[in-house]
Amino acid sequence: MDVLTGRIPVLDLAPQQPGNRFPAKAVVGDAVPFQAVAFREGHDRISVTLVLRSPSDDERRVPMEPVGDGFDTYRALAQVDEQGTWRWHVEAWADEWATWHHNAEIKIAAGIDVELMALMGSQLLERAARQATGPDATMLAGASQALTRTEVPALRRWAEVNDPDVLAAVDRHRPRSLVSPSETLELRVERSRAAVGAWYEFFPRSEGAVRNDDGTWTSGTFETAAKRLPGVQAMGFDVLYLPPVHPIGEVNRKGPNNSLTPQPGDPGSPWAIGSKHGGHDTIHPDLGTIDDFRAFVAKAADAGLEVAMDLALQAAPDHPWVTEHPEWFTTLPDGTIAFAENPPKKYQDIYPINFDNDPEGIVAEVLRIIELWVGCGVQIFRVDNPHTKPLWFWEHVIREVNAAHPDVVFLAEAFTRPAMMQGLGKVGFQQSYTYFAWRNTKAELEEYLREVTGTQAAWFKPAFWVNTPDILTEYLQFGGVPAFKVRAALAATAVPTWGMYAGYELIEDVARPGAEEAIDNEKYEYRPRDWEQAARNGTTIAPYIAKLNEIRSAHPAIGQLWALDVHWSDDDAVLVYSKHLDGRFTESGTSDTIIVVANVDPHSARQTTVHLDLTKLGLKPGDRFEAHDLITGETWTWSDHNFVRLDAFVEPAHIIHVRRSEA
C-alpha cells in the first residue's frame, strides 16, 4: 500500500524548521529537547525511542518520555557534543511488556484469566531472555519459568516478576514489535561561540584618541586600543566587536550628531566605508596597517577575547567600487546614485548595493573580502543591516563560507520585521540581534522570553544587547543605575549570548533630544573615556558586569537556550524565570539551576511572593532548598512559595543558585 503513515504514526518532530528546507541548529554542549507525537489505535501501550547519529557515525538511542498524560507527545533531552551534521529519527514500537503488565496487574489481582496472563508474561520474559546475555539472560529465563509454576499462588508469582532487578533487566532487553521509524532529520551543530558568548563593543579610534591644543584630534590606533583589552578582559567578556575599521568616505561625510556640516578633522561614520585609501579590504590609515590589525587580533586572543569584525556591505560615495563597479548601485532617473534611507533617517554618506545587476560579481567580491579577514584571524562577523540584502545572497554566502571555514560565525544586526529576522536565521545566520531592548515590562519580558526559547529556538538564536551606538532606550534614559543594572542582569542570564556597547558601564544615559540614541554619538566623533577615573570615583558598574559574566562562566545552565522556564510572582513588576541543566549534562555531574527574580521597575522597591514550579528545577513539589544569591552572597531556605523584597536602588535582581543536598 502506498501510504505515508507508519504502522504506529510518528508525527510533529522537533526541533525542525518549518517545511524542513534547512536543518535545525544547535551548538556543542546543548542539551537539545527532541520531541514527537506518537500513538496507535486501541489501548495497547507503545514506547518511543530517539535515535541519534553523530557526525562521526556514533549511534545513540535515548528513551523518550511522555509529556503529561494522554496527549501522545514524547520528549527526550540529548546532549550534542560533536560539531557537524547530526542525523536523527524517532522510532515508535508496540510495548507488549507494558501492555501485558498493565493488564496483568488488574486481572491477576481480580482472579481473572490468571493462568492465561501468566503464560503471556512468561513468553514475553522468554523473548527478553533470548535478547540478553550473561546474568540478565539467566534472571529473565528464571522469571519466565517461575511465572508458569501453577503450584505457586498467583500473587506470589506476580510479586517475583515485579522484583526490581527483574524489571530493570526487562527494561534493558524489552521486546519490541511493530517498530515504526519516522523520517530522518538533520541537526546542524556548530561550535559553542555560535550561540554562547558575552560581547563588548568599542571604537578603536576612540581608545587613545587625543584632543590637541588647537581643538583637532589625533585618532587612537590599534596599538593604543590594545591598552583597553585588559579592562574588557577584567569584565569577563569573551567577544570584542569592532565597528568597521576601513577607510571612511570624505564625500558627504557626516559631522557630530549626524549633522550635514562636518568640520575639518571630523572622523565621519565608520559605516560610510571607502575612500581614496581603499575599501572593505583595507584598514583605515589612522588605525594602522593590516599587520597592526593582525597583531591586535593576536593580543585580544591572548586576553581571552575573540575579535568580531563588522561586515557592512555598503559604500561611501568615494568607495573604489563606485567607479570600478557602478552597476552595483542604483542609479536614479536624474543620473545620481541613490543613498541609503531608513525614514526618517537619511544616510547621505552611504550608497546601498543593488544585488540584482551583477549578483555573481557581488558574491565573488564579498567572498573574497571575508576570506581576506578570516586569513587575519577573524572568525566572527557582525553583519550590518543584513535585512536590506536579499535572503538568497546570505544563504549562498554563509553556506560557502561555512563549507570552507566551519567555525566562522555570522551575527545578524537586523532590527526589522519578524519574518525577515526569522528568515535570516533560517538560511544560516548563527545568531541575531533581537527586540529585547524594547521589552521592558514584566508582561512584555515574559512573553518575549517564552517566544525566543520556544519553537523558533530551533533556528533563531537570540543575542540580547542592552545598548548599541544607535540605541539608548527611554528605559535607560530615565531609569538611572537601577535600570542599567537590571537590564544587564536580564540580558546576561536569560539567553546564552548578550552584549553591551562601551559607556554602558559608565551609565551614559543622555540622549539626543527626541531620539533613542546617545547625544554626541560616537558614530560621528571621537569619544575617549577615562576608565581609571571612573573606577576611582565609583561611577562605573564594571564590577557588577564582571560579576554577571563570572556567574555565566560558572553556571552552564545559563548557556542553554532551551532551558528557560518562566515562573510567577504576585507583583506586576517582579519577573521570575529559571534555567535548569540536569547533572547528566554537566562536567561535574551535579545539576545546575539558576533562578532570576528581577524588579523591572527601576524607580521602586517591591515586595511580593514568588511562586516556583519546582518540577522545572529538578525538584519535587514541597521540596526545600538553599537559595544562594550570587550577587549579594545571602542565602535563604526556599520552597514553592517565597517572600521577596527587591529595592531597585540597592539590588534590583536576585540571581539565585539552587543548592541541593547532594551538592
XYZ file of C-alpha atoms in Angstrom:
663
model
C 0.000 0.000 0.000
C 1.218 3.483 -0.878
C 0.805 5.329 2.423
C 2.932 7.818 4.291
C 1.856 6.759 7.770
C 3.797 4.042 9.565
C 2.151 1.189 11.446
C 2.443 3.378 14.536
C 2.198 7.011 13.450
C 5.109 9.292 14.409
C 4.379 12.945 13.687
C 5.335 16.541 14.518
C 9.042 16.041 15.097
C 11.014 18.800 16.801
C 13.367 20.546 16.596
C 12.977 21.319 12.944
C 12.464 24.329 10.740
C 9.030 24.887 9.222
C 8.919 22.956 5.972
C 12.266 21.350 6.841
C 14.032 23.188 3.993
C 17.022 23.873 6.224
C 18.299 21.915 9.221
C 17.571 22.947 12.783
C 20.546 24.356 14.671
C 22.314 23.770 17.985
C 25.800 24.216 19.403
C 28.228 21.824 21.036
C 27.133 21.230 24.617
C 23.440 21.887 24.050
C 21.004 19.584 25.820
C 18.538 19.514 22.938
C 14.846 18.823 23.615
C 13.751 16.305 20.985
C 10.003 15.794 20.681
C 7.468 13.793 18.679
C 3.825 12.835 18.696
C 3.219 9.065 18.540
C 0.084 6.977 19.086
C -1.732 3.869 17.925
C -5.228 2.552 17.691
C -6.897 0.942 20.684
C -5.490 0.739 24.174
C -2.251 -1.206 23.760
C 0.823 0.591 25.051
C 3.636 1.975 22.916
C 7.138 3.186 23.682
C 9.176 5.755 21.773
C 12.926 5.955 21.199
C 15.090 8.772 19.887
C 17.823 7.525 17.556
C 20.733 9.948 17.122
C 23.660 9.528 14.763
C 26.643 11.824 15.310
C 28.856 13.268 12.554
C 31.399 10.536 13.349
C 28.634 7.905 12.873
C 28.176 7.050 16.546
C 24.595 5.909 17.189
C 22.824 6.765 20.427
C 19.406 5.503 21.467
C 17.557 7.571 24.085
C 14.170 6.591 25.577
C 11.544 9.308 25.140
C 9.145 10.019 27.982
C 5.503 11.100 27.659
C 4.803 14.786 28.285
C 1.761 14.882 30.561
C -0.822 12.130 30.383
C -2.941 11.310 27.377
C -1.540 13.876 24.938
C 0.634 11.425 22.945
C 3.632 13.778 22.991
C 7.028 12.304 23.858
C 10.192 14.146 24.781
C 13.871 13.425 25.430
C 16.841 15.611 26.251
C 20.037 14.586 24.497
C 23.342 16.412 24.570
C 25.142 17.018 21.288
C 28.895 17.020 21.885
C 30.367 16.998 18.397
C 30.443 19.715 15.745
C 28.940 18.858 12.396
C 25.709 17.482 10.966
C 23.762 15.072 13.158
C 21.011 12.860 11.758
C 18.114 11.702 13.889
C 14.792 9.970 13.789
C 12.206 8.641 16.216
C 11.041 5.040 16.489
C 7.678 4.153 17.959
C 7.046 0.497 18.793
C 4.456 -1.757 20.374
C 5.417 -2.172 24.014
C 3.953 -5.610 24.629
C 5.518 -5.834 28.076
C 3.920 -2.559 29.235
C 0.567 -3.637 27.803
C 0.797 -7.054 29.465
C 1.987 -5.638 32.796
C -0.913 -3.165 32.929
C -3.498 -5.865 32.127
C -1.917 -8.472 34.400
C -1.869 -6.100 37.360
C -5.629 -5.722 37.095
C -6.595 -9.279 36.161
C -4.355 -11.256 38.493
C -5.494 -9.201 41.484
C -9.124 -9.822 40.439
C -8.573 -13.529 39.699
C -9.485 -13.137 36.018
C -7.655 -15.149 33.295
C -4.843 -15.703 35.764
C -3.069 -18.575 34.030
C -3.539 -17.048 30.590
C -1.926 -13.836 31.809
C 0.883 -15.863 33.412
C 1.534 -17.710 30.146
C 1.594 -14.488 28.131
C 4.002 -12.914 30.598
C 6.224 -15.992 30.560
C 6.501 -15.833 26.771
C 7.457 -12.150 26.884
C 10.123 -12.836 29.520
C 11.469 -15.679 27.390
C 11.772 -13.340 24.396
C 13.599 -10.827 26.559
C 15.938 -13.568 27.821
C 16.862 -14.533 24.246
C 17.919 -10.914 23.591
C 20.021 -10.770 26.762
C 23.355 -12.266 27.736
C 25.086 -13.143 30.993
C 23.285 -12.637 34.314
C 20.367 -10.802 32.703
C 19.629 -13.760 30.450
C 19.714 -16.161 33.403
C 17.498 -13.907 35.537
C 14.905 -13.387 32.809
C 14.761 -17.071 31.907
C 14.245 -17.931 35.562
C 11.464 -15.382 35.886
C 9.797 -16.813 32.789
C 9.777 -20.300 34.268
C 8.638 -19.091 37.695
C 5.617 -17.373 36.218
C 4.188 -20.680 34.897
C 4.530 -22.675 38.152
C 0.853 -23.256 38.758
C 1.522 -24.806 42.161
C 2.701 -21.382 43.415
C -0.021 -18.858 44.298
C -0.565 -16.343 41.511
C 0.039 -13.284 43.671
C 3.388 -14.681 44.794
C 4.417 -15.325 41.200
C 3.305 -11.784 40.364
C 5.475 -10.424 43.168
C 8.512 -12.318 41.838
C 8.038 -10.788 38.397
C 7.932 -7.333 39.991
C 11.267 -7.743 41.714
C 13.167 -4.509 40.915
C 16.111 -6.454 39.461
C 13.818 -8.357 37.111
C 12.029 -5.196 35.982
C 15.371 -3.465 35.374
C 16.543 -6.410 33.249
C 13.309 -6.293 31.252
C 13.873 -2.567 30.629
C 17.305 -3.331 29.229
C 16.036 -6.043 26.869
C 12.382 -5.172 26.358
C 10.729 -6.983 23.423
C 9.942 -4.610 20.537
C 7.456 -5.203 17.752
C 5.787 -3.140 15.027
C 8.803 -0.817 15.039
C 7.826 2.299 13.095
C 10.570 4.822 12.278
C 9.849 8.445 11.421
C 11.554 10.314 8.625
C 15.186 11.247 9.256
C 16.009 14.869 10.040
C 19.269 16.784 10.315
C 20.571 18.937 13.141
C 23.457 21.284 12.372
C 25.690 21.543 15.443
C 28.216 24.385 15.496
C 30.921 25.477 17.902
C 29.736 26.883 21.220
C 30.547 30.507 20.356
C 27.969 30.378 17.577
C 25.292 30.819 20.246
C 27.032 31.359 23.597
C 29.067 34.466 24.352
C 29.429 37.782 26.162
C 30.121 40.574 23.657
C 31.645 44.011 24.196
C 31.789 46.744 21.550
C 34.221 49.636 21.368
C 35.549 52.014 18.706
C 39.332 51.548 18.325
C 39.708 55.133 17.139
C 38.395 56.455 20.480
C 40.691 54.342 22.635
C 43.776 56.511 22.935
C 42.384 59.435 20.925
C 43.905 62.772 21.967
C 42.466 66.242 21.580
C 45.165 68.673 20.520
C 45.608 72.222 21.741
C 44.090 73.610 18.546
C 40.920 71.547 19.027
C 41.743 68.932 16.415
C 42.002 65.255 17.256
C 44.637 62.593 16.861
C 42.946 59.250 16.347
C 43.523 56.225 18.503
C 45.213 53.279 16.797
C 45.168 49.508 17.142
C 48.219 49.889 19.340
C 46.501 52.313 21.734
C 43.231 50.356 21.576
C 45.089 47.261 22.748
C 45.596 49.019 26.086
C 41.851 48.678 26.678
C 41.922 44.881 26.290
C 42.787 44.138 29.942
C 39.787 46.206 31.065
C 37.449 44.289 28.768
C 39.013 41.019 29.891
C 38.557 42.001 33.560
C 34.815 42.379 32.983
C 34.691 38.784 31.754
C 33.766 39.315 28.129
C 34.841 36.766 25.542
C 34.000 38.528 22.240
C 35.236 42.005 21.306
C 33.213 43.540 18.490
C 34.775 46.337 16.425
C 32.761 48.697 14.219
C 34.144 48.940 10.674
C 37.894 49.559 10.628
C 38.121 50.505 6.948
C 38.779 53.893 5.304
C 35.884 56.338 5.772
C 34.453 58.309 2.878
C 35.093 62.020 2.622
C 32.236 62.842 0.228
C 29.040 63.728 2.166
C 30.843 62.881 5.422
C 28.642 63.391 8.479
C 29.565 65.690 11.329
C 28.735 65.429 15.042
C 25.254 64.130 15.890
C 24.627 63.110 12.265
C 24.865 66.703 11.024
C 25.479 67.558 7.382
C 28.146 70.136 8.225
C 31.362 68.337 9.194
C 34.351 70.367 10.229
C 37.903 69.625 9.096
C 39.169 66.680 11.099
C 35.741 65.211 11.911
C 36.249 61.451 11.540
C 32.895 60.541 9.983
C 30.854 57.378 10.433
C 32.825 54.106 10.181
C 29.849 52.637 8.343
C 30.425 55.047 5.429
C 33.065 52.704 4.050
C 35.562 53.530 1.339
C 37.710 56.404 0.175
C 40.790 57.086 -1.921
C 42.643 54.953 0.630
C 40.645 51.824 -0.270
C 37.535 49.871 0.612
C 36.415 46.779 2.525
C 39.761 45.051 2.070
C 41.749 47.926 3.587
C 42.487 49.222 7.092
C 41.845 52.905 7.869
C 45.322 54.532 7.793
C 44.622 56.335 11.104
C 44.278 52.963 12.848
C 47.412 51.400 11.413
C 48.171 48.730 8.857
C 46.775 45.299 8.193
C 49.743 43.888 10.103
C 48.767 46.098 13.048
C 45.277 44.655 12.826
C 46.623 41.105 12.868
C 48.715 41.986 15.913
C 45.633 43.428 17.640
C 43.644 40.251 16.966
C 46.505 38.209 18.424
C 46.704 40.409 21.543
C 42.959 40.074 22.011
C 43.261 36.303 21.795
C 45.972 36.389 24.461
C 43.444 38.234 26.658
C 40.826 35.553 26.048
C 38.908 37.704 23.587
C 37.813 36.716 20.107
C 37.539 39.690 17.748
C 34.287 40.112 15.827
C 34.594 42.223 12.705
C 31.837 44.341 11.188
C 30.682 43.303 7.719
C 28.803 46.307 6.353
C 28.016 45.792 2.683
C 27.554 49.378 1.565
C 29.801 52.103 0.194
C 30.657 55.740 0.685
C 30.324 57.840 -2.484
C 34.105 57.754 -2.911
C 34.493 53.988 -2.393
C 36.522 52.389 -5.201
C 33.501 50.252 -6.080
C 31.557 53.324 -7.208
C 33.914 53.936 -10.113
C 35.004 50.338 -10.719
C 31.525 48.776 -10.490
C 28.841 51.458 -10.901
C 26.419 48.666 -11.834
C 26.471 47.537 -8.182
C 24.416 50.610 -7.214
C 21.010 52.048 -8.070
C 21.117 54.979 -10.488
C 18.143 57.337 -10.284
C 16.474 58.939 -13.344
C 18.461 62.135 -12.787
C 21.716 60.182 -13.070
C 22.617 60.297 -9.383
C 23.185 57.257 -7.227
C 20.591 56.601 -4.514
C 21.876 56.971 -0.984
C 20.610 54.917 1.954
C 17.456 55.859 3.796
C 15.534 54.440 6.740
C 12.846 57.097 7.070
C 13.033 59.439 8.813
C 16.783 58.735 8.948
C 18.858 59.616 5.891
C 22.387 58.409 5.226
C 23.756 60.726 2.549
C 27.229 59.330 3.213
C 26.251 55.764 2.230
C 25.278 54.107 -1.059
C 23.412 50.803 -0.659
C 24.275 47.959 -3.017
C 21.871 46.775 -5.697
C 22.187 42.990 -5.711
C 20.187 42.413 -8.888
C 22.503 43.886 -11.519
C 25.578 41.692 -11.089
C 24.810 39.078 -8.392
C 27.676 36.766 -9.370
C 30.214 39.575 -9.263
C 28.996 40.874 -5.897
C 29.018 37.386 -4.356
C 32.557 36.773 -5.581
C 33.761 40.092 -4.143
C 32.133 39.518 -0.755
C 33.567 36.015 -0.505
C 36.994 37.431 -1.354
C 36.686 40.044 1.401
C 35.558 37.536 4.030
C 38.356 35.179 3.081
C 40.866 38.010 3.486
C 39.780 38.776 7.047
C 39.475 35.128 8.006
C 43.114 34.907 6.973
C 43.835 37.664 9.506
C 42.375 35.600 12.332
C 38.749 36.780 12.297
C 36.118 34.071 12.711
C 33.129 36.162 13.791
C 31.348 38.705 11.597
C 28.695 41.074 12.903
C 26.704 41.847 9.771
C 25.294 45.358 9.496
C 21.706 45.644 8.234
C 21.501 42.182 6.636
C 17.761 42.701 6.149
C 18.491 45.229 3.406
C 20.092 42.486 1.300
C 18.321 39.572 -0.437
C 17.854 36.402 1.579
C 19.245 34.245 -1.241
C 22.517 36.182 -1.005
C 23.046 35.300 2.660
C 22.027 31.692 2.131
C 24.686 31.352 -0.557
C 27.464 33.331 1.155
C 27.091 31.708 4.575
C 26.902 28.233 3.055
C 30.066 28.836 1.027
C 31.997 30.348 3.928
C 30.977 27.678 6.432
C 31.803 24.895 3.990
C 35.391 26.161 3.923
C 35.501 27.505 7.497
C 33.014 25.698 9.786
C 33.986 27.839 12.784
C 33.031 31.166 11.193
C 30.020 32.779 12.887
C 27.655 35.414 11.475
C 25.579 37.680 13.737
C 22.637 39.454 12.094
C 22.131 43.085 13.126
C 18.541 43.046 11.963
C 16.088 45.187 13.923
C 13.327 44.640 11.402
C 10.128 42.753 10.656
C 9.771 39.335 12.325
C 9.555 37.397 9.056
C 12.873 38.778 7.815
C 14.585 38.296 11.183
C 13.399 34.701 11.293
C 14.321 34.190 7.639
C 17.905 35.280 8.229
C 18.198 32.691 10.982
C 16.630 30.002 8.839
C 19.062 30.425 5.929
C 22.206 30.369 8.031
C 22.858 33.258 10.418
C 24.112 31.705 13.628
C 22.637 34.414 15.863
C 20.728 37.663 15.721
C 20.064 40.932 17.492
C 16.537 40.992 18.933
C 13.733 43.235 20.182
C 14.992 42.809 23.764
C 15.879 46.497 24.123
C 12.196 47.404 23.746
C 10.785 44.683 26.012
C 10.835 46.290 29.445
C 7.710 45.491 31.451
C 7.176 42.187 33.225
C 4.417 41.165 30.803
C 6.492 42.094 27.749
C 9.505 40.194 29.027
C 7.554 37.078 29.998
C 6.017 36.904 26.533
C 9.336 37.539 24.780
C 11.332 35.040 26.837
C 8.799 32.330 26.027
C 8.959 33.329 22.345
C 12.740 33.237 21.883
C 13.173 29.982 23.857
C 10.219 28.228 22.237
C 9.779 26.643 18.814
C 11.853 29.278 16.995
C 14.911 28.398 19.090
C 15.482 25.620 16.554
C 16.733 28.197 14.043
C 16.763 31.670 15.640
C 19.497 32.118 18.236
C 18.917 35.406 20.071
C 21.507 37.876 21.309
C 20.285 40.317 23.971
C 22.058 43.671 23.592
C 21.426 46.244 26.302
C 22.537 49.173 24.121
C 24.295 49.974 20.860
C 25.686 53.186 19.309
C 22.213 53.597 17.772
C 20.064 52.511 20.723
C 19.614 54.248 24.054
C 16.050 53.446 25.081
C 13.813 55.644 27.219
C 14.025 52.971 29.911
C 17.759 53.627 30.199
C 17.491 57.389 29.704
C 15.253 57.777 32.745
C 15.956 54.701 34.855
C 19.361 55.559 36.286
C 21.738 52.979 37.736
C 18.919 50.523 38.660
C 17.792 50.374 35.023
C 21.316 49.751 33.744
C 21.902 47.011 36.326
C 18.655 45.142 35.869
C 18.845 45.214 32.066
C 22.375 43.799 32.211
C 21.278 41.110 34.677
C 18.405 40.043 32.430
C 20.458 40.068 29.229
C 23.333 38.131 30.797
C 21.177 35.352 32.267
C 18.108 34.923 30.071
C 19.797 33.834 26.827
C 23.248 32.413 26.040
C 24.536 35.499 24.164
C 24.410 39.062 25.423
C 26.225 42.236 24.528
C 26.897 45.840 25.512
C 28.470 48.881 23.886
C 31.214 50.835 25.657
C 29.946 53.510 28.009
C 27.105 51.391 29.328
C 29.159 50.631 32.424
C 29.539 54.396 32.977
C 25.734 54.875 32.904
C 25.859 57.078 29.792
C 22.170 57.944 29.637
C 21.904 61.359 27.953
C 20.126 61.137 24.609
C 19.995 63.440 21.646
C 16.716 65.367 22.128
C 13.782 63.467 20.687
C 15.846 60.401 19.827
C 16.690 56.992 21.243
C 20.414 57.389 20.755
C 23.172 58.975 22.822
C 23.971 62.613 22.340
C 27.403 63.323 20.844
C 27.151 59.926 19.226
C 30.449 58.111 18.888
C 29.490 57.111 15.354
C 30.387 60.634 14.254
C 33.147 61.784 16.620
C 35.922 60.600 18.883
C 34.813 59.724 22.396
C 37.682 58.720 24.662
C 36.651 57.726 28.189
C 38.647 57.877 31.412
C 38.046 54.352 32.662
C 40.520 54.632 35.523
C 38.991 57.859 36.828
C 35.534 56.305 36.762
C 36.821 53.361 38.782
C 38.427 55.690 41.343
C 35.245 57.745 41.630
C 32.974 54.707 41.861
C 30.950 55.926 38.875
C 31.104 52.652 36.986
C 29.176 49.411 37.266
C 32.057 47.482 35.698
C 32.397 45.323 38.857
C 28.716 44.403 38.559
C 29.196 43.490 34.877
C 32.214 41.386 35.847
C 30.117 39.568 38.455
C 27.434 38.793 35.865
C 29.970 37.324 33.449
C 31.615 35.396 36.278
C 28.220 33.856 37.088
C 27.723 32.977 33.428
C 31.081 31.209 33.278
C 30.445 29.237 36.459
C 26.918 28.060 35.619
C 26.422 26.047 32.431
C 22.631 26.241 32.704
C 22.810 29.877 31.594
C 24.377 28.765 28.302
C 21.337 26.620 27.470
C 18.762 28.451 25.337
C 16.073 25.782 25.665
C 16.454 25.525 29.464
C 14.449 28.628 30.413
C 11.116 28.477 32.255
C 9.033 31.449 33.349
C 7.567 31.284 36.887
C 5.204 33.617 38.740
C 5.049 36.432 41.274
C 2.124 38.379 42.685
C 3.642 41.717 41.658
C 3.266 43.172 38.165
C 6.893 44.386 38.150
C 8.669 41.315 39.542
C 9.801 38.934 36.812
C 10.779 35.355 37.693
C 12.457 32.749 35.486
C 14.800 29.810 35.904
C 17.360 27.854 33.904
C 17.989 24.217 34.796
C 20.547 21.753 33.413
C 20.404 18.170 34.605
C 23.547 16.629 36.073
C 23.695 14.189 33.160
C 24.863 17.097 31.024
C 27.323 18.907 33.316
C 31.032 18.216 33.730
C 30.617 17.918 37.494
C 27.701 15.506 37.244
C 25.698 17.834 39.506
C 22.561 19.580 38.283
C 22.914 23.327 37.776
C 19.911 25.549 38.455
C 19.666 29.340 38.398
C 16.619 31.387 39.421
C 16.395 35.060 38.457
C 13.986 37.342 40.309
C 14.076 40.895 38.963
C 12.310 44.127 39.834
C 11.885 45.649 36.374
C 10.561 48.947 37.745
C 13.795 50.909 38.297
C 12.011 53.568 40.373
C 10.658 51.452 43.231
C 11.094 48.887 45.964
C 8.828 45.866 45.572
C 7.878 43.041 47.892
C 5.863 40.054 46.801
C 5.515 36.282 46.876
C 7.370 34.299 44.248
C 5.738 31.048 43.157
C 8.026 28.365 41.706
C 7.186 25.239 39.745
C 9.781 23.055 41.443
C 9.450 20.326 38.804
C 11.169 22.744 36.399
C 14.109 22.879 38.816
C 14.616 19.117 39.051
C 12.847 19.057 42.426
C 9.534 17.748 43.757
C 6.666 19.961 44.941
C 7.194 20.788 48.568
C 10.974 20.265 48.495
C 13.079 22.766 50.392
C 16.422 24.027 49.146
C 19.094 26.611 49.845
C 18.677 29.692 47.654
C 22.095 31.355 47.406
C 22.128 34.856 45.923
C 25.215 35.028 43.719
C 25.149 38.852 43.726
C 24.962 39.584 47.462
C 26.117 36.267 48.926
C 22.964 35.926 51.035
C 21.331 32.521 51.485
C 17.732 31.653 52.325
C 15.711 28.468 52.621
C 13.166 28.376 49.816
C 10.414 26.082 48.575
C 7.398 26.514 46.281
C 6.320 29.924 47.621
C 8.786 32.544 48.840
C 8.686 36.129 50.097
C 10.938 38.533 48.187
C 11.764 42.203 48.610
C 13.753 43.969 45.908
C 14.746 47.603 46.222
C 15.833 48.833 42.793
C 18.167 51.356 44.419
C 20.000 48.629 46.347
C 19.922 45.497 44.181
C 17.228 45.210 41.509
C 17.689 41.460 40.924
C 18.379 38.225 42.735
C 20.447 35.727 40.755
C 19.981 32.599 42.810
C 21.886 29.344 42.668
C 19.838 26.372 43.851
C 21.973 24.429 46.315
C 20.935 20.795 46.533
C 21.558 18.316 49.290
C 23.949 16.338 47.069
C 25.994 19.434 46.109
